[in-house]
Amino acid sequence: MKTYEAQNVDYEVVIGLEVHAQLLTQSKMFCGCSADYAAASPNTHVCPICGGMPGVLPAINAYAVEATVMTALALGAQIPDFARFDRKNYPYPDLMKGYQISQYDHPLSLKGWLSIIVDGQEKFIGIRRVHLEEDTAKLVHGPGYSLVDMNRAGVPLMEIVSEPDIRSAEEARLYLVKLRQILIYLGVNTGNMEEGALRCDANISVRPVGHTELGVKTEVKNMNSFRAVKLALEYEAQRQIKLARAGTPILQETRGWVDAEGRTVSQRTKEYADDYRYFPEPDLPPLLLTREWVEQIRAKLPELPDAKLDRFLREYNLSLADAEVLTSERNMANWFEAAVLATRSLGPSPKSGFQVEPKAVANFVSGELFRLMKANDQTLDQVKVTPAGLAALLQMVAEGKISVSVAKPVFEEMNTTGKSAPEIVAAKGLTQISDADHLQEVADQVIANHSQAVADYRAGKEAALKFLVGQVMRATKGQGNPGVINTVLRERLKA
Ligand SMILES: [Zn+2]
């Protein structure tokens, strides 16, 4: 009877995320070695300090502290007056000193938040702390041996710990997407999860709906993409609910996500914080964070994704979908905005009086630019068209010199050759045909060849006209002026 009841209980999932982000600094956290090791041969970015030799003294990377405080401020967190580094002691082959310099009870920041949109509703996820530590070396495992690469040892690593406010795998994914976007906006992290520059561990537990105490949690690791985070947490939630319903105790342990098998597996039972024997790092001074210094950093904060999104909606009259796509990355948002400002500086077309709308720029960026970048595997830095170049192209459309359908291949050629829109249009003779006499000839030809569509139009089917316009467009290789074609066709079909 008891089991039957347990099986009918609804469970709620409770998730907290620990995100580790490598900071984009020039040098490592406590020594002068280059932190840019991605393309380096193993063990070439090492010195006695990050190599863990005895008798050496670490020195704090000031920029790493600044980047961490900036991130904390972007997450609405509080910056205490006093912070310090502590030693986290544990023996492991990837830990050169036998301890990691981290932060324990006096981190650089506490109590922030981040908002996500869940089913159209804004939800706030608490941030418990943002602190600074050093990355470990990297172990490379082969058949029967393991190699150690110290290039990563001592790279500045920021840890962002959320409160257990996340209630589903999808919320966890949304939180991570948003956090990554903010880190990239701040320029403090590459956001590259595959290469391990951004890593996510999750604490997850389940409890009967309505209960307030937390269940026994497991820690899930090895999630190297947004997709993996979602799948791993969905799997782990279901695994725990199944155990809970069967009355089997859930073990506090660390579990690894095995992507190929689509499941989590037990790695080790969880060590407790006491096991690390934290104590203040005796070789480093404590950090006294003056309000003046904190305010100087706050003043350097760039416009953040939510603020930019709101402003784009307000100033450029974009749809929410367009504004979201265009603000997803800071450099893309800047490119779009530069193009809009360039169209404004060109002013309304002297001929038509028509000003290029931000919406037209948005369409071209989210349509053509995104398509070309994907097709050519280009980053925005590699794109040859400048924002001003796109503005000049759209101005030609506004002035009626070329049609929108011609503008697309011209844009593609601008990206391939780096030439300007007027150059390409002149060289290829792509100027729009607005000459009514010429278009009339073409229209007559189309009418003669498509008697069915003509009959349909005359029988009242407006859609048939669209088809005939398309045929004239095709015959003029996209250079016909759609407005003139429309007028000409209507007149000829009346006859
Ligand atoms: Zn070093």
Short mmCIF file of C-alpha atoms and ligand atoms in Angstrom, two decimals:
data_model
loop_
_atom_site.label_atom_id
_atom_site.label_comp_id
_atom_site.label_asym_id
_atom_site.label_seq_id
_atom_site.Cartn_x
_atom_site.Cartn_y
_atom_site.Cartn_z
CA MET A 1 0.00 0.00 0.00
CA LYS A 2 2.81 2.35 0.95
CA THR A 3 4.67 1.67 -2.30
CA TYR A 4 1.51 2.36 -4.26
CA GLU A 5 1.25 5.79 -2.66
CA ALA A 6 4.90 6.56 -3.26
CA GLN A 7 4.50 5.77 -6.91
CA ASN A 8 1.84 8.41 -7.22
CA VAL A 9 3.85 11.22 -5.66
CA ASP A 10 4.85 14.01 -8.02
CA TYR A 11 8.48 15.02 -7.78
CA GLU A 12 10.12 18.34 -8.33
CA VAL A 13 13.69 18.71 -9.64
CA VAL A 14 16.12 21.05 -7.86
CA ILE A 15 19.24 22.09 -9.76
CA GLY A 16 22.15 24.39 -8.97
CA LEU A 17 24.92 25.02 -11.50
CA GLU A 18 28.64 25.56 -10.99
CA VAL A 19 30.14 27.16 -14.04
CA HIS A 20 33.88 27.46 -14.54
CA ALA A 21 35.01 30.08 -17.04
CA GLN A 22 38.64 30.54 -18.09
CA LEU A 23 39.34 34.26 -18.07
CA LEU A 24 40.72 35.85 -21.22
CA THR A 25 43.92 37.17 -19.69
CA GLN A 26 47.35 37.45 -21.26
CA SER A 27 49.18 35.74 -18.41
CA LYS A 28 48.30 33.03 -15.92
CA MET A 29 46.75 33.67 -12.48
CA PHE A 30 49.89 33.75 -10.35
CA CYS A 31 52.86 33.83 -12.77
CA GLY A 32 53.96 35.46 -16.02
CA CYS A 33 53.39 32.45 -18.32
CA SER A 34 51.09 33.04 -21.29
CA ALA A 35 47.52 31.90 -20.63
CA ASP A 36 46.91 31.48 -24.37
CA TYR A 37 47.87 27.84 -24.64
CA ALA A 38 45.30 26.43 -27.08
CA ALA A 39 47.73 26.09 -30.01
CA ALA A 40 50.88 25.51 -27.93
CA SER A 41 52.88 22.28 -27.70
CA PRO A 42 52.44 20.49 -24.35
CA ASN A 43 54.45 21.83 -21.40
CA THR A 44 55.77 24.92 -23.19
CA HIS A 45 53.89 27.47 -21.02
CA VAL A 46 55.43 26.49 -17.68
CA CYS A 47 57.61 28.13 -15.05
CA PRO A 48 58.61 27.13 -11.49
CA ILE A 49 55.48 28.87 -10.08
CA CYS A 50 52.78 27.16 -12.18
CA GLY A 51 54.92 24.02 -12.21
CA GLY A 52 54.51 23.84 -8.45
CA MET A 53 58.19 24.01 -7.45
CA PRO A 54 58.88 24.63 -3.76
CA GLY A 55 60.18 27.99 -2.55
CA VAL A 56 58.58 30.16 -5.24
CA LEU A 57 56.12 32.99 -4.63
CA PRO A 58 52.89 33.59 -6.58
CA ALA A 59 51.74 37.11 -7.55
CA ILE A 60 48.09 38.01 -8.22
CA ASN A 61 47.00 38.78 -11.79
CA ALA A 62 45.23 42.13 -11.26
CA TYR A 63 43.25 41.96 -14.49
CA ALA A 64 41.79 38.56 -13.51
CA VAL A 65 40.50 40.12 -10.27
CA GLU A 66 39.03 43.01 -12.26
CA ALA A 67 37.36 40.67 -14.79
CA THR A 68 35.81 38.64 -11.97
CA VAL A 69 34.48 41.74 -10.22
CA MET A 70 33.15 43.05 -13.54
CA THR A 71 31.31 39.76 -14.13
CA ALA A 72 29.92 39.84 -10.59
CA LEU A 73 28.66 43.41 -11.12
CA ALA A 74 27.03 42.36 -14.42
CA LEU A 75 25.23 39.67 -12.42
CA GLY A 76 24.02 42.21 -9.85
CA ALA A 77 26.23 40.72 -7.15
CA GLN A 78 27.63 42.40 -4.05
CA ILE A 79 31.35 43.07 -3.78
CA PRO A 80 32.62 42.84 -0.19
CA ASP A 81 35.31 45.14 1.19
CA PHE A 82 37.57 42.21 1.88
CA ALA A 83 38.41 39.06 -0.08
CA ARG A 84 41.21 36.57 0.09
CA PHE A 85 42.62 33.44 -1.49
CA ASP A 86 42.65 30.08 0.27
CA ARG A 87 44.41 26.80 -0.32
CA LYS A 88 42.18 23.90 -1.28
CA ASN A 89 44.21 20.80 -0.47
CA TYR A 90 43.78 17.56 -2.36
CA PRO A 91 46.25 15.26 -4.04
CA TYR A 92 45.69 14.68 -7.75
CA PRO A 93 48.14 14.23 -10.66
CA ASP A 94 46.76 17.35 -12.44
CA LEU A 95 47.41 19.54 -9.40
CA MET A 96 51.06 20.56 -9.50
CA LYS A 97 51.35 22.00 -5.97
CA GLY A 98 49.14 19.43 -4.25
CA TYR A 99 46.70 22.26 -3.54
CA GLN A 100 44.69 24.67 -5.63
CA ILE A 101 44.65 28.38 -4.84
CA SER A 102 40.95 29.18 -4.67
CA GLN A 103 38.58 31.20 -2.52
CA TYR A 104 36.63 29.76 0.40
CA ASP A 105 34.86 31.97 2.95
CA HIS A 106 35.84 35.38 1.56
CA PRO A 107 35.08 35.25 -2.17
CA LEU A 108 35.22 38.28 -4.48
CA SER A 109 31.43 38.49 -4.61
CA LEU A 110 28.16 37.20 -3.19
CA LYS A 111 24.42 37.30 -3.90
CA GLY A 112 23.76 38.09 -7.53
CA TRP A 113 21.08 37.05 -9.97
CA LEU A 114 20.44 36.28 -13.59
CA SER A 115 17.08 36.31 -15.39
CA ILE A 116 15.83 33.82 -17.96
CA ILE A 117 12.60 33.64 -19.91
CA VAL A 118 10.67 30.43 -19.18
CA ASP A 119 7.45 29.92 -21.13
CA GLY A 120 7.22 33.65 -21.78
CA GLN A 121 7.72 34.53 -18.09
CA GLU A 122 10.82 36.15 -16.63
CA LYS A 123 12.39 34.03 -13.89
CA PHE A 124 15.23 35.09 -11.61
CA ILE A 125 17.93 32.59 -10.70
CA GLY A 126 20.02 33.51 -7.66
CA ILE A 127 23.80 33.56 -7.90
CA ARG A 128 25.40 32.46 -4.63
CA ARG A 129 28.94 33.62 -5.40
CA VAL A 130 31.44 34.46 -8.10
CA HIS A 131 35.01 33.66 -7.13
CA LEU A 132 38.44 33.33 -8.63
CA GLU A 133 40.83 30.38 -8.65
CA GLU A 134 43.39 28.71 -10.89
CA ASP A 135 42.85 25.96 -13.45
CA THR A 136 44.59 22.59 -13.12
CA ALA A 137 46.94 20.88 -15.56
CA LYS A 138 45.46 18.60 -18.18
CA LEU A 139 45.81 14.83 -18.11
CA VAL A 140 45.91 12.98 -21.41
CA HIS A 141 45.11 9.31 -21.03
CA GLY A 142 46.48 6.70 -23.44
CA PRO A 143 46.42 2.91 -23.36
CA GLY A 144 48.33 1.99 -20.19
CA TYR A 145 49.75 5.45 -19.52
CA SER A 146 48.78 9.03 -18.68
CA LEU A 147 50.55 12.22 -19.73
CA VAL A 148 50.39 15.56 -17.99
CA ASP A 149 50.31 18.89 -19.84
CA MET A 150 50.99 21.83 -17.52
CA ASN A 151 50.07 24.56 -20.03
CA ARG A 152 46.62 24.87 -18.45
CA ALA A 153 47.93 24.78 -14.86
CA GLY A 154 47.42 28.20 -13.28
CA VAL A 155 45.21 29.70 -16.00
CA PRO A 156 42.75 32.09 -14.27
CA LEU A 157 39.46 30.36 -13.67
CA MET A 158 36.30 32.12 -12.52
CA GLU A 159 33.64 30.06 -10.79
CA ILE A 160 30.01 31.17 -10.86
CA VAL A 161 27.79 29.23 -8.45
CA SER A 162 24.03 29.52 -8.73
CA GLU A 163 21.50 28.99 -5.96
CA PRO A 164 19.41 25.79 -6.30
CA ASP A 165 16.68 27.83 -8.00
CA ILE A 166 16.62 25.91 -11.27
CA ARG A 167 13.64 23.56 -11.66
CA SER A 168 14.22 21.72 -14.94
CA ALA A 169 16.91 20.69 -17.42
CA GLU A 170 15.54 23.27 -19.85
CA GLU A 171 15.86 26.04 -17.25
CA ALA A 172 19.46 24.92 -16.67
CA ARG A 173 20.12 25.19 -20.41
CA LEU A 174 18.54 28.67 -20.59
CA TYR A 175 20.60 29.83 -17.59
CA LEU A 176 23.79 28.61 -19.20
CA VAL A 177 22.96 30.19 -22.58
CA LYS A 178 22.32 33.52 -20.86
CA LEU A 179 25.41 33.34 -18.66
CA ARG A 180 27.60 32.49 -21.65
CA GLN A 181 26.13 35.42 -23.59
CA ILE A 182 26.93 37.81 -20.73
CA LEU A 183 30.52 36.50 -20.40
CA ILE A 184 31.10 37.01 -24.13
CA TYR A 185 29.57 40.50 -23.98
CA LEU A 186 31.96 41.34 -21.15
CA GLY A 187 34.87 39.98 -23.20
CA VAL A 188 36.07 37.87 -20.25
CA ASN A 189 35.60 34.40 -21.78
CA THR A 190 35.46 32.80 -25.24
CA GLY A 191 32.29 30.82 -24.45
CA ASN A 192 33.84 27.75 -26.05
CA MET A 193 32.40 24.72 -24.25
CA GLU A 194 33.86 22.09 -26.60
CA GLU A 195 37.41 23.26 -25.84
CA GLY A 196 36.66 23.48 -22.12
CA ALA A 197 37.03 27.27 -21.80
CA LEU A 198 33.53 27.20 -20.31
CA ARG A 199 32.59 24.18 -18.19
CA CYS A 200 29.45 23.33 -16.31
CA ASP A 201 28.82 20.99 -13.37
CA ALA A 202 25.38 20.53 -11.89
CA ASN A 203 24.08 19.64 -8.43
CA ILE A 204 20.75 17.93 -8.82
CA SER A 205 18.24 16.41 -6.43
CA VAL A 206 14.53 15.62 -6.39
CA ARG A 207 11.87 16.01 -3.71
CA PRO A 208 8.13 15.47 -3.47
CA VAL A 209 6.25 18.55 -4.66
CA GLY A 210 5.41 20.76 -1.69
CA HIS A 211 8.39 19.69 0.40
CA THR A 212 10.90 22.40 1.23
CA GLU A 213 13.93 20.43 2.43
CA LEU A 214 16.41 19.36 -0.22
CA GLY A 215 16.83 15.73 -1.26
CA VAL A 216 20.19 13.95 -1.50
CA LYS A 217 22.03 15.50 -4.42
CA THR A 218 24.38 14.14 -7.03
CA GLU A 219 26.95 16.18 -8.91
CA VAL A 220 26.91 15.71 -12.67
CA LYS A 221 30.07 16.41 -14.68
CA ASN A 222 31.39 16.04 -18.25
CA MET A 223 28.69 18.08 -19.96
CA ASN A 224 30.46 19.75 -22.88
CA SER A 225 27.60 21.44 -24.71
CA PHE A 226 24.19 22.97 -24.08
CA ARG A 227 22.67 19.84 -25.54
CA ALA A 228 24.66 17.61 -23.16
CA VAL A 229 23.56 19.72 -20.16
CA LYS A 230 19.93 19.32 -21.10
CA LEU A 231 20.13 15.58 -21.86
CA ALA A 232 22.27 14.75 -18.82
CA LEU A 233 20.00 16.58 -16.38
CA GLU A 234 16.84 15.12 -17.91
CA TYR A 235 18.36 11.66 -17.56
CA GLU A 236 19.59 12.24 -14.00
CA ALA A 237 16.23 13.68 -12.85
CA GLN A 238 14.38 10.64 -14.19
CA ARG A 239 16.92 8.26 -12.63
CA GLN A 240 16.49 9.86 -9.21
CA ILE A 241 12.68 10.01 -9.42
CA LYS A 242 12.62 6.32 -10.32
CA LEU A 243 14.82 5.47 -7.29
CA ALA A 244 12.73 7.68 -5.00
CA ARG A 245 9.49 6.07 -6.14
CA ALA A 246 10.95 2.61 -5.58
CA GLY A 247 12.06 3.64 -2.10
CA THR A 248 15.75 3.08 -2.99
CA PRO A 249 18.12 5.57 -1.31
CA ILE A 250 19.89 8.02 -3.61
CA LEU A 251 23.65 8.12 -3.00
CA GLN A 252 25.50 11.41 -2.68
CA GLU A 253 28.07 10.97 -5.41
CA THR A 254 29.71 12.46 -8.48
CA ARG A 255 28.36 11.13 -11.77
CA GLY A 256 29.76 11.63 -15.25
CA TRP A 257 27.66 12.13 -18.37
CA VAL A 258 28.54 9.59 -21.06
CA ASP A 259 27.34 11.29 -24.22
CA ALA A 260 27.66 8.25 -26.48
CA GLU A 261 25.52 6.15 -24.15
CA GLY A 262 23.08 8.89 -23.14
CA ARG A 263 23.39 8.20 -19.40
CA THR A 264 25.21 9.27 -16.25
CA VAL A 265 27.54 6.83 -14.46
CA SER A 266 28.89 6.89 -10.93
CA GLN A 267 32.46 8.24 -10.72
CA ARG A 268 33.09 8.57 -6.99
CA THR A 269 31.23 9.15 -3.77
CA LYS A 270 31.20 12.79 -2.84
CA GLU A 271 33.96 14.21 -0.67
CA TYR A 272 32.85 16.83 1.87
CA ALA A 273 34.21 20.37 2.05
CA ASP A 274 36.17 19.46 5.21
CA ASP A 275 38.25 17.02 3.22
CA TYR A 276 39.93 19.93 1.45
CA ARG A 277 41.35 21.43 4.68
CA TYR A 278 40.97 24.98 3.38
CA PHE A 279 43.19 27.60 4.97
CA PRO A 280 44.19 31.16 3.97
CA GLU A 281 46.93 31.25 1.34
CA PRO A 282 49.95 32.51 3.29
CA ASP A 283 51.90 33.62 0.21
CA LEU A 284 49.28 36.13 -1.03
CA PRO A 285 48.03 39.35 0.55
CA PRO A 286 44.29 39.72 1.22
CA LEU A 287 42.38 41.90 -1.26
CA LEU A 288 40.95 45.17 0.04
CA LEU A 289 38.29 46.24 -2.43
CA THR A 290 37.63 49.96 -2.07
CA ARG A 291 34.26 51.32 -3.17
CA GLU A 292 36.05 53.76 -5.44
CA TRP A 293 37.79 50.93 -7.29
CA VAL A 294 34.55 48.94 -7.58
CA GLU A 295 32.77 51.96 -9.05
CA GLN A 296 35.57 52.43 -11.56
CA ILE A 297 34.97 48.89 -12.78
CA ARG A 298 31.21 49.38 -12.81
CA ALA A 299 31.74 52.37 -15.08
CA LYS A 300 33.53 50.10 -17.58
CA LEU A 301 30.58 47.69 -17.92
CA PRO A 302 29.36 47.53 -21.52
CA GLU A 303 25.68 47.58 -22.39
CA LEU A 304 24.48 44.08 -21.45
CA PRO A 305 22.32 41.77 -23.60
CA ASP A 306 18.96 42.53 -21.94
CA ALA A 307 19.50 46.29 -22.05
CA LYS A 308 20.61 46.11 -25.70
CA LEU A 309 17.59 43.99 -26.61
CA ASP A 310 15.22 46.51 -24.99
CA ARG A 311 16.92 49.39 -26.75
CA PHE A 312 16.83 47.71 -30.16
CA LEU A 313 13.11 47.05 -29.73
CA ARG A 314 12.53 50.65 -28.75
CA GLU A 315 14.84 52.51 -31.13
CA TYR A 316 14.69 50.36 -34.25
CA ASN A 317 11.16 49.04 -34.12
CA LEU A 318 12.31 45.45 -34.66
CA SER A 319 10.32 42.30 -33.97
CA LEU A 320 11.29 40.46 -30.77
CA ALA A 321 12.65 37.56 -32.84
CA ASP A 322 14.88 39.90 -34.91
CA ALA A 323 16.08 41.78 -31.84
CA GLU A 324 16.94 38.52 -30.07
CA VAL A 325 18.92 37.18 -33.00
CA LEU A 326 20.77 40.46 -33.54
CA THR A 327 21.73 40.91 -29.87
CA SER A 328 22.70 37.28 -29.29
CA GLU A 329 26.32 38.28 -29.82
CA ARG A 330 27.80 41.64 -29.03
CA ASN A 331 29.91 41.99 -32.17
CA MET A 332 26.89 41.12 -34.34
CA ALA A 333 24.77 43.69 -32.51
CA ASN A 334 27.48 46.30 -33.06
CA TRP A 335 27.77 45.42 -36.76
CA PHE A 336 24.01 45.74 -37.24
CA GLU A 337 23.89 49.04 -35.39
CA ALA A 338 26.82 50.45 -37.40
CA ALA A 339 24.95 49.54 -40.61
CA VAL A 340 21.76 51.27 -39.40
CA LEU A 341 23.73 54.40 -38.47
CA ALA A 342 25.43 54.31 -41.90
CA THR A 343 22.04 54.22 -43.67
CA ARG A 344 20.93 57.20 -41.56
CA SER A 345 24.02 59.17 -42.45
CA LEU A 346 23.21 58.60 -46.15
CA GLY A 347 19.83 60.24 -45.55
CA PRO A 348 16.62 59.68 -47.50
CA SER A 349 16.97 58.83 -51.17
CA PRO A 350 16.91 62.13 -53.13
CA LYS A 351 14.83 60.47 -55.84
CA SER A 352 12.25 58.52 -53.88
CA GLY A 353 12.54 60.32 -50.55
CA PHE A 354 12.72 56.83 -49.04
CA GLN A 355 14.90 56.21 -46.00
CA VAL A 356 16.29 52.70 -45.47
CA GLU A 357 14.45 51.29 -42.46
CA PRO A 358 16.32 49.47 -39.65
CA LYS A 359 13.95 46.59 -40.43
CA ALA A 360 15.45 46.30 -43.94
CA VAL A 361 18.95 46.19 -42.43
CA ALA A 362 17.80 43.59 -39.89
CA ASN A 363 16.33 41.43 -42.67
CA PHE A 364 19.57 41.52 -44.62
CA VAL A 365 21.73 40.77 -41.59
CA SER A 366 19.61 37.95 -40.15
CA GLY A 367 18.89 36.57 -43.62
CA GLU A 368 21.74 37.08 -46.09
CA LEU A 369 24.67 37.78 -43.77
CA PHE A 370 23.90 34.82 -41.48
CA ARG A 371 23.35 32.54 -44.48
CA LEU A 372 26.68 33.50 -46.09
CA MET A 373 28.63 33.19 -42.84
CA LYS A 374 27.22 29.71 -42.37
CA ALA A 375 27.76 28.63 -45.98
CA ASN A 376 31.36 29.92 -46.04
CA ASP A 377 32.11 28.95 -42.44
CA GLN A 378 33.08 32.59 -41.79
CA THR A 379 33.23 34.53 -38.55
CA LEU A 380 32.03 38.13 -38.56
CA ASP A 381 35.67 39.30 -38.58
CA GLN A 382 36.21 37.44 -41.84
CA VAL A 383 33.22 38.95 -43.62
CA LYS A 384 34.41 41.33 -46.34
CA VAL A 385 31.30 43.50 -46.43
CA THR A 386 31.45 46.46 -44.06
CA PRO A 387 28.38 47.93 -42.34
CA ALA A 388 28.79 51.01 -44.57
CA GLY A 389 28.98 48.69 -47.60
CA LEU A 390 25.63 47.13 -46.73
CA ALA A 391 24.17 50.60 -46.17
CA ALA A 392 25.29 51.65 -49.69
CA LEU A 393 23.72 48.50 -51.15
CA LEU A 394 20.39 49.05 -49.38
CA GLN A 395 20.44 52.70 -50.45
CA MET A 396 20.61 51.54 -54.09
CA VAL A 397 17.48 49.48 -53.44
CA ALA A 398 15.78 52.46 -51.78
CA GLU A 399 16.63 54.63 -54.79
CA GLY A 400 15.13 52.05 -57.17
CA LYS A 401 18.49 51.46 -58.87
CA ILE A 402 18.41 47.74 -58.15
CA SER A 403 15.72 45.35 -56.97
CA VAL A 404 15.89 43.43 -53.69
CA SER A 405 16.31 40.17 -55.60
CA VAL A 406 19.39 41.58 -57.37
CA ALA A 407 20.72 42.98 -54.09
CA LYS A 408 21.14 39.46 -52.67
CA PRO A 409 23.64 38.12 -55.24
CA VAL A 410 25.39 41.52 -55.23
CA PHE A 411 25.80 41.18 -51.46
CA GLU A 412 27.26 37.73 -51.94
CA GLU A 413 29.75 39.07 -54.47
CA MET A 414 30.67 41.94 -52.16
CA ASN A 415 31.53 39.32 -49.56
CA THR A 416 33.59 37.27 -52.03
CA THR A 417 35.49 40.09 -53.74
CA GLY A 418 35.36 42.95 -51.24
CA LYS A 419 34.10 45.24 -54.03
CA SER A 420 31.43 47.87 -53.41
CA ALA A 421 27.79 47.55 -54.47
CA PRO A 422 27.91 50.37 -57.08
CA GLU A 423 31.06 48.81 -58.65
CA ILE A 424 29.45 45.39 -58.99
CA VAL A 425 26.13 46.73 -60.26
CA ALA A 426 27.88 48.90 -62.89
CA ALA A 427 30.27 46.15 -64.03
CA LYS A 428 27.51 43.58 -64.44
CA GLY A 429 24.80 45.89 -65.79
CA LEU A 430 22.40 44.94 -63.01
CA THR A 431 20.58 48.25 -62.84
CA GLN A 432 16.89 47.81 -62.29
CA ILE A 433 14.68 47.98 -65.39
CA SER A 434 11.90 50.49 -64.76
CA ASP A 435 11.32 51.28 -68.45
CA ALA A 436 7.60 50.57 -68.94
CA ASP A 437 7.89 50.00 -72.72
CA HIS A 438 10.55 47.35 -72.27
CA LEU A 439 8.67 45.64 -69.45
CA GLN A 440 5.48 45.74 -71.52
CA GLU A 441 7.18 43.68 -74.23
CA VAL A 442 8.30 41.10 -71.70
CA ALA A 443 4.85 41.09 -70.05
CA ASP A 444 3.17 40.43 -73.40
CA GLN A 445 5.48 37.50 -73.99
CA VAL A 446 4.68 36.06 -70.54
CA ILE A 447 0.94 36.55 -71.09
CA ALA A 448 1.15 34.70 -74.40
CA ASN A 449 2.99 31.79 -72.82
CA HIS A 450 0.81 31.32 -69.73
CA SER A 451 -2.80 31.26 -70.90
CA GLN A 452 -3.95 29.25 -67.88
CA ALA A 453 -2.65 31.83 -65.37
CA VAL A 454 -4.20 34.60 -67.48
CA ALA A 455 -7.55 32.81 -67.46
CA ASP A 456 -7.27 32.27 -63.71
CA TYR A 457 -6.54 35.95 -63.12
CA ARG A 458 -9.46 36.99 -65.26
CA ALA A 459 -11.65 34.56 -63.31
CA GLY A 460 -10.74 36.55 -60.18
CA LYS A 461 -7.73 34.69 -58.79
CA GLU A 462 -5.32 37.37 -57.52
CA ALA A 463 -2.66 34.72 -56.85
CA ALA A 464 -2.31 34.22 -60.60
CA LEU A 465 -1.02 37.80 -60.93
CA LYS A 466 1.72 37.06 -58.43
CA PHE A 467 2.76 34.12 -60.56
CA LEU A 468 2.86 36.26 -63.73
CA VAL A 469 4.90 38.98 -61.95
CA GLY A 470 7.32 36.23 -60.97
CA GLN A 471 7.59 35.10 -64.59
CA VAL A 472 8.38 38.64 -65.82
CA MET A 473 10.92 38.95 -62.98
CA ARG A 474 12.50 35.73 -64.10
CA ALA A 475 12.63 36.83 -67.74
CA THR A 476 14.39 40.05 -66.69
CA LYS A 477 16.82 38.09 -64.49
CA GLY A 478 15.45 39.78 -61.39
CA GLN A 479 16.17 43.26 -62.74
CA GLY A 480 12.60 44.29 -63.45
CA ASN A 481 11.07 46.84 -61.11
CA PRO A 482 8.30 44.88 -59.33
CA GLY A 483 6.07 47.94 -58.97
CA VAL A 484 6.23 48.78 -62.68
CA ILE A 485 5.76 45.11 -63.64
CA ASN A 486 2.62 44.99 -61.52
CA THR A 487 1.11 48.06 -63.14
CA VAL A 488 2.03 46.95 -66.66
CA LEU A 489 0.62 43.44 -66.18
CA ARG A 490 -2.67 44.71 -64.75
CA GLU A 491 -3.09 47.04 -67.72
CA ARG A 492 -2.25 44.40 -70.34
CA LEU A 493 -4.54 41.84 -68.69
CA LYS A 494 -7.42 44.33 -68.80
CA ALA A 495 -7.06 44.61 -72.54
ZN ZN B 1 54.11 29.86 -14.98
#
